[in-house]
PDB file of C-alpha atoms in Angstrom:
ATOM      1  CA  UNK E   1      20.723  48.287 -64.054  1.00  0.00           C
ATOM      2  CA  UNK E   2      19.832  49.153 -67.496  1.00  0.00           C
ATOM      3  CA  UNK E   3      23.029  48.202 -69.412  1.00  0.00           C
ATOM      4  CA  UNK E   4      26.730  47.901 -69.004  1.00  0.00           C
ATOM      5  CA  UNK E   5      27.478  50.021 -72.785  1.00  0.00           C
ATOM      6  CA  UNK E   6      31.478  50.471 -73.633  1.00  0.00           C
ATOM      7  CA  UNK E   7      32.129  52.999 -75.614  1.00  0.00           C
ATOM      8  CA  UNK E   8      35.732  54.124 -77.644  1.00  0.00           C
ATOM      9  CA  UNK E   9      36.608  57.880 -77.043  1.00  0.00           C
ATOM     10  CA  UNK E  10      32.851  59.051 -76.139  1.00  0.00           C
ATOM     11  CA  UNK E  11      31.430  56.880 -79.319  1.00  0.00           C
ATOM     12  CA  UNK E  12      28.733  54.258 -77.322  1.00  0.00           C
ATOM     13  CA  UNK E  13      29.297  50.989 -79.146  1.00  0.00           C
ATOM     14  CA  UNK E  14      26.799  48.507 -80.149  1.00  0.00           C
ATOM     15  CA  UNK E  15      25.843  45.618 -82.156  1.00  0.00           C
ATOM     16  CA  UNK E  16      30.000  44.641 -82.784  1.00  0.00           C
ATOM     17  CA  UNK E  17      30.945  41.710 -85.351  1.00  0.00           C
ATOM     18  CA  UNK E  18      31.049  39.186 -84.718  1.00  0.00           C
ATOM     19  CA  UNK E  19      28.233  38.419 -82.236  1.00  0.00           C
ATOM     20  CA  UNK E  20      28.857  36.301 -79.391  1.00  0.00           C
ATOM     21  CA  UNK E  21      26.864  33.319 -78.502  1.00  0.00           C
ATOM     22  CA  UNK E  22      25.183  33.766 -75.629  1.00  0.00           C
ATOM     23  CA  UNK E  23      24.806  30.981 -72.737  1.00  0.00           C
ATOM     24  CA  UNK E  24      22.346  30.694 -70.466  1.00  0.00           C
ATOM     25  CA  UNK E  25      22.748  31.431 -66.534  1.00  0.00           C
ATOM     26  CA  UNK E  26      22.291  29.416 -64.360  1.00  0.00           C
ATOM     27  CA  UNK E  27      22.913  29.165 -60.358  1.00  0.00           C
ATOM     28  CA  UNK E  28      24.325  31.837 -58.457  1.00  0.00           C
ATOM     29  CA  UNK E  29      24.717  34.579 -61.169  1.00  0.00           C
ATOM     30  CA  UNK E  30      21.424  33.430 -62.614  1.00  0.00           C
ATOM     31  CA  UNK E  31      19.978  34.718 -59.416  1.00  0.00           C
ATOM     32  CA  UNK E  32      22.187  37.646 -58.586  1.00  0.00           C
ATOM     33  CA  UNK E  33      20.877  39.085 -62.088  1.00  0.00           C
ATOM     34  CA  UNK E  34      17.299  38.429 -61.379  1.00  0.00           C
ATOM     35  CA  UNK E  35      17.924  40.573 -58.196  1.00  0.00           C
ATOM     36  CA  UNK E  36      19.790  43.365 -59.758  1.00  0.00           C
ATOM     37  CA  UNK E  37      19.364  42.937 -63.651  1.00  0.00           C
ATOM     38  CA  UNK E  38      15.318  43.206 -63.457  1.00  0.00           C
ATOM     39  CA  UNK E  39      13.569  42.258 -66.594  1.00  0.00           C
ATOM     40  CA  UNK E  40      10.304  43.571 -65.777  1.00  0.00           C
ATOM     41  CA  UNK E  41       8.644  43.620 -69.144  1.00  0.00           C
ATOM     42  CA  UNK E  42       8.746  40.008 -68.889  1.00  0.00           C
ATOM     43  CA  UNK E  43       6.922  37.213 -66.586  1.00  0.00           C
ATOM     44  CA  UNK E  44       8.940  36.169 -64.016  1.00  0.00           C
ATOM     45  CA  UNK E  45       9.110  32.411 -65.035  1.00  0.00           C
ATOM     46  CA  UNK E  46       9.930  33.609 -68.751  1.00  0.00           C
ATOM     47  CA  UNK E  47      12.349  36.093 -68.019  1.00  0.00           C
ATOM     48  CA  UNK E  48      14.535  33.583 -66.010  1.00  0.00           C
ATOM     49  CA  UNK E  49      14.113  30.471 -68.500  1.00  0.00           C
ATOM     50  CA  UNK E  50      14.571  32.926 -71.496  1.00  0.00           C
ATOM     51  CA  UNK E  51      16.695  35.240 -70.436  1.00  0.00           C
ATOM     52  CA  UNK E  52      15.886  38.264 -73.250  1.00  0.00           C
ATOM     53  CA  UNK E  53      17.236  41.176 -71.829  1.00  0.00           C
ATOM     54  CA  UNK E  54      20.206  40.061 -70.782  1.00  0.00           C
ATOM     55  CA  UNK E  55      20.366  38.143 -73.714  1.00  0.00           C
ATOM     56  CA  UNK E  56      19.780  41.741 -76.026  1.00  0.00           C
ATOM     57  CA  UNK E  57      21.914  43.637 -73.742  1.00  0.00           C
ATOM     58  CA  UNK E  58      24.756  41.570 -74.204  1.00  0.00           C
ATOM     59  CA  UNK E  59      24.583  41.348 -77.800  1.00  0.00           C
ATOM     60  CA  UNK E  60      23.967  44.700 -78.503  1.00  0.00           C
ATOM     61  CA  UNK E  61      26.806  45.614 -75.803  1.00  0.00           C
ATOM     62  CA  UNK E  62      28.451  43.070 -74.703  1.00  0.00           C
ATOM     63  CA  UNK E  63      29.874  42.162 -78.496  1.00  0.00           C
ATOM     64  CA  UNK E  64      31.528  45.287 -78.264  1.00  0.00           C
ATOM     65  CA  UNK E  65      34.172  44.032 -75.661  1.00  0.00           C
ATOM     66  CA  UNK E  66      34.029  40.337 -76.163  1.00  0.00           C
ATOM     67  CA  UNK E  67      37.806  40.618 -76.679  1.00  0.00           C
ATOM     68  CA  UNK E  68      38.438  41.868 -73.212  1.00  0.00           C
ATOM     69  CA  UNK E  69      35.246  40.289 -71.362  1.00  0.00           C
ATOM     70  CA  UNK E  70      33.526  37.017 -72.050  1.00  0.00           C
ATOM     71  CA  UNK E  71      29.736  36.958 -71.032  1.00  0.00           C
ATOM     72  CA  UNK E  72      30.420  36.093 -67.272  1.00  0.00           C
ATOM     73  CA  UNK E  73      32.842  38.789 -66.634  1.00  0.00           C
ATOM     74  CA  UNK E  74      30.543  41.194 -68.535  1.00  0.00           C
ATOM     75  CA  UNK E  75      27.608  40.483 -66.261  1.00  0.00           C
ATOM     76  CA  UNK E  76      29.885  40.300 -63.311  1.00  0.00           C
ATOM     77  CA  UNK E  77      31.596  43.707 -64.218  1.00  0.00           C
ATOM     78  CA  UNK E  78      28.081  45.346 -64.377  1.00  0.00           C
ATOM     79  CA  UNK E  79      27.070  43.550 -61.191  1.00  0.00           C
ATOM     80  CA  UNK E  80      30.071  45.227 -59.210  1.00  0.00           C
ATOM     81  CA  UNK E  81      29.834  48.854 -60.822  1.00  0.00           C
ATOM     82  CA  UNK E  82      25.851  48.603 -59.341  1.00  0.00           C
ATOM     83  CA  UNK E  83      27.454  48.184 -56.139  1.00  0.00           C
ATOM     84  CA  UNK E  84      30.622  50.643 -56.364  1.00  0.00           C
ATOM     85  CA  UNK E  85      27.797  53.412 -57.513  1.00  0.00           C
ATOM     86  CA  UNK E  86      24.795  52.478 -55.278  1.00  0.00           C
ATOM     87  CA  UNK E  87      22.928  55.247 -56.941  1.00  0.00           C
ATOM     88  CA  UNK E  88      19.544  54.628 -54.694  1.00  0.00           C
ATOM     89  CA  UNK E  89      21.725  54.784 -51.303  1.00  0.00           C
ATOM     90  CA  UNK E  90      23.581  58.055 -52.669  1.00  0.00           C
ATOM     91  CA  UNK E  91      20.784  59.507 -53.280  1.00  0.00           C
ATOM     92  CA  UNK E  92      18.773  58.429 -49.894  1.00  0.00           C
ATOM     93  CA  UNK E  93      22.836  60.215 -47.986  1.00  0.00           C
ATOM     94  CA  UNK E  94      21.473  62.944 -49.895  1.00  0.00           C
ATOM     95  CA  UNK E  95      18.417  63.334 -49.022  1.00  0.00           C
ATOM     96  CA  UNK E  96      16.861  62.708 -52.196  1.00  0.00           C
ATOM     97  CA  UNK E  97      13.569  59.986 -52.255  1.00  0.00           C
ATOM     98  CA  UNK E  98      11.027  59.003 -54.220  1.00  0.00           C
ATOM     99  CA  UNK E  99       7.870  60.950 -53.644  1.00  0.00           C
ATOM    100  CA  UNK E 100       9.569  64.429 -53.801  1.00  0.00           C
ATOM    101  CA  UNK E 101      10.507  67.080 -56.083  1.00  0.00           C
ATOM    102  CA  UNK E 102      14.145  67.807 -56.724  1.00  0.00           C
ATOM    103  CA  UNK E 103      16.718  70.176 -59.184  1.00  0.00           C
ATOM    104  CA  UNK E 104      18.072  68.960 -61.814  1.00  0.00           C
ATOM    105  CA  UNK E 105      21.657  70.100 -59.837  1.00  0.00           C
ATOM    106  CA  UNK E 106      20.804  68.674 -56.588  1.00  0.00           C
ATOM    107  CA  UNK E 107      20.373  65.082 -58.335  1.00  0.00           C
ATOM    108  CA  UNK E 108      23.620  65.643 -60.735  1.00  0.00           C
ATOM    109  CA  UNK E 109      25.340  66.616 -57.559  1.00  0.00           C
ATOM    110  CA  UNK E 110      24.404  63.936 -55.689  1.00  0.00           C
ATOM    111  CA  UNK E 111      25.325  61.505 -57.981  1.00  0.00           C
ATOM    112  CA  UNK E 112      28.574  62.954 -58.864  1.00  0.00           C
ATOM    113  CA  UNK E 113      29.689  62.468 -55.546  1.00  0.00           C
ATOM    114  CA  UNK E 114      30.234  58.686 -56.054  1.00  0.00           C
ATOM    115  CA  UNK E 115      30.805  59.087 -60.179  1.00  0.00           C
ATOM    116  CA  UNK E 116      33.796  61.305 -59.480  1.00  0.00           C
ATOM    117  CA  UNK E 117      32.666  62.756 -62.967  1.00  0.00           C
ATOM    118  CA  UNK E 118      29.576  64.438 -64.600  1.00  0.00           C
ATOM    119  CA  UNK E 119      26.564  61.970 -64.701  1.00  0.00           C
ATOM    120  CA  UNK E 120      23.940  61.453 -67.656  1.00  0.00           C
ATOM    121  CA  UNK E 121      21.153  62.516 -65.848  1.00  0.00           C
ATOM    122  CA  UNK E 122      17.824  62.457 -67.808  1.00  0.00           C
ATOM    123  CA  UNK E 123      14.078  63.231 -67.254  1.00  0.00           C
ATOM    124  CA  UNK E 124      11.029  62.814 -69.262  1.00  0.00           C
ATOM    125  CA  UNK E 125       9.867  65.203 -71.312  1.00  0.00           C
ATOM    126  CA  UNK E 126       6.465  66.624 -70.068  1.00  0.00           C
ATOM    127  CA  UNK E 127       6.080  65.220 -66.890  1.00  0.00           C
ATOM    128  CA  UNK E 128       9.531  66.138 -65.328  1.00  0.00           C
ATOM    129  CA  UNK E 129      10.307  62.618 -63.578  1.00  0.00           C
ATOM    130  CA  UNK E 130      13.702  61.246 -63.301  1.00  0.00           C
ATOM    131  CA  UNK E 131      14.591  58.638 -66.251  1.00  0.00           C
ATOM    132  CA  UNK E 132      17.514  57.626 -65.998  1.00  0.00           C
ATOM    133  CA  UNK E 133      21.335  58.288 -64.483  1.00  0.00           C
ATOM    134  CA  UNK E 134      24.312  56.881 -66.726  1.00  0.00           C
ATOM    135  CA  UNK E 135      27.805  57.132 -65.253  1.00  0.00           C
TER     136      UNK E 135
END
């Protein structure tokens, strides 16, 4: 997961007033985001004391929807769209792995079979390597 982002009519927004406060996780979601939220710029032992990216993420974000979502059902929303989209196993059904080279069509394809809409597919510039997917 890279982000949960609402947006309003195609407009991604970010950084709403006011800003939320953010509280720390602990337990069970504390560890179900350290298993599917990865912070790997960050130490292990930091990143789960400190929280930053979830911490950015949801106040860039997650201020955007505070009215609807508080910071648990945020988290928890993006937690269940990671599993509704498993965007690694669709692309494994479709024969597509790391390793590999594959058209820019065969991965939007793929993808839009769980999306049920056109994907945000992206690749680096250069080296043609797959970036990143938004749906």
């Amino acid at each position: 997961i890279h982000g949960l982002w609402p947006d309003k009519e195609g407009t991604l927004l970010q950084n709403c007033k006011p800003l939320p406060t953010y509280i720390h996780f602990a337990d069970k979601m504390l560890d179900d985001l350290d298993k599917n939220w990865i912070q790997l710029k960050y130490p292990e032992r930091f990143a789960r004391k400190e929280q930053p990216l979830w911490l950015y993420q949801y106040l860039k974000h997650g201020s955007c929807c505070q009215k609807v979502y508080d910071q648990n059902t945020y988290f928890s929303l993006a937690l269940r769209l990671k599993d509704r989209f498993d965007l690694l196993r669709t692309l494994q059904l479709h024969r597509i792995v790391p390793g590999s080279s594959y058209t820019f069509k065969e991965i939007f394809d793929a993808v839009k079979t769980v999306s049920q809409t056109d994907p945000d597919v992206k690749c680096t510039k250069g080296a043609q390597e797959l970036l990143e997917i938004g749906i």
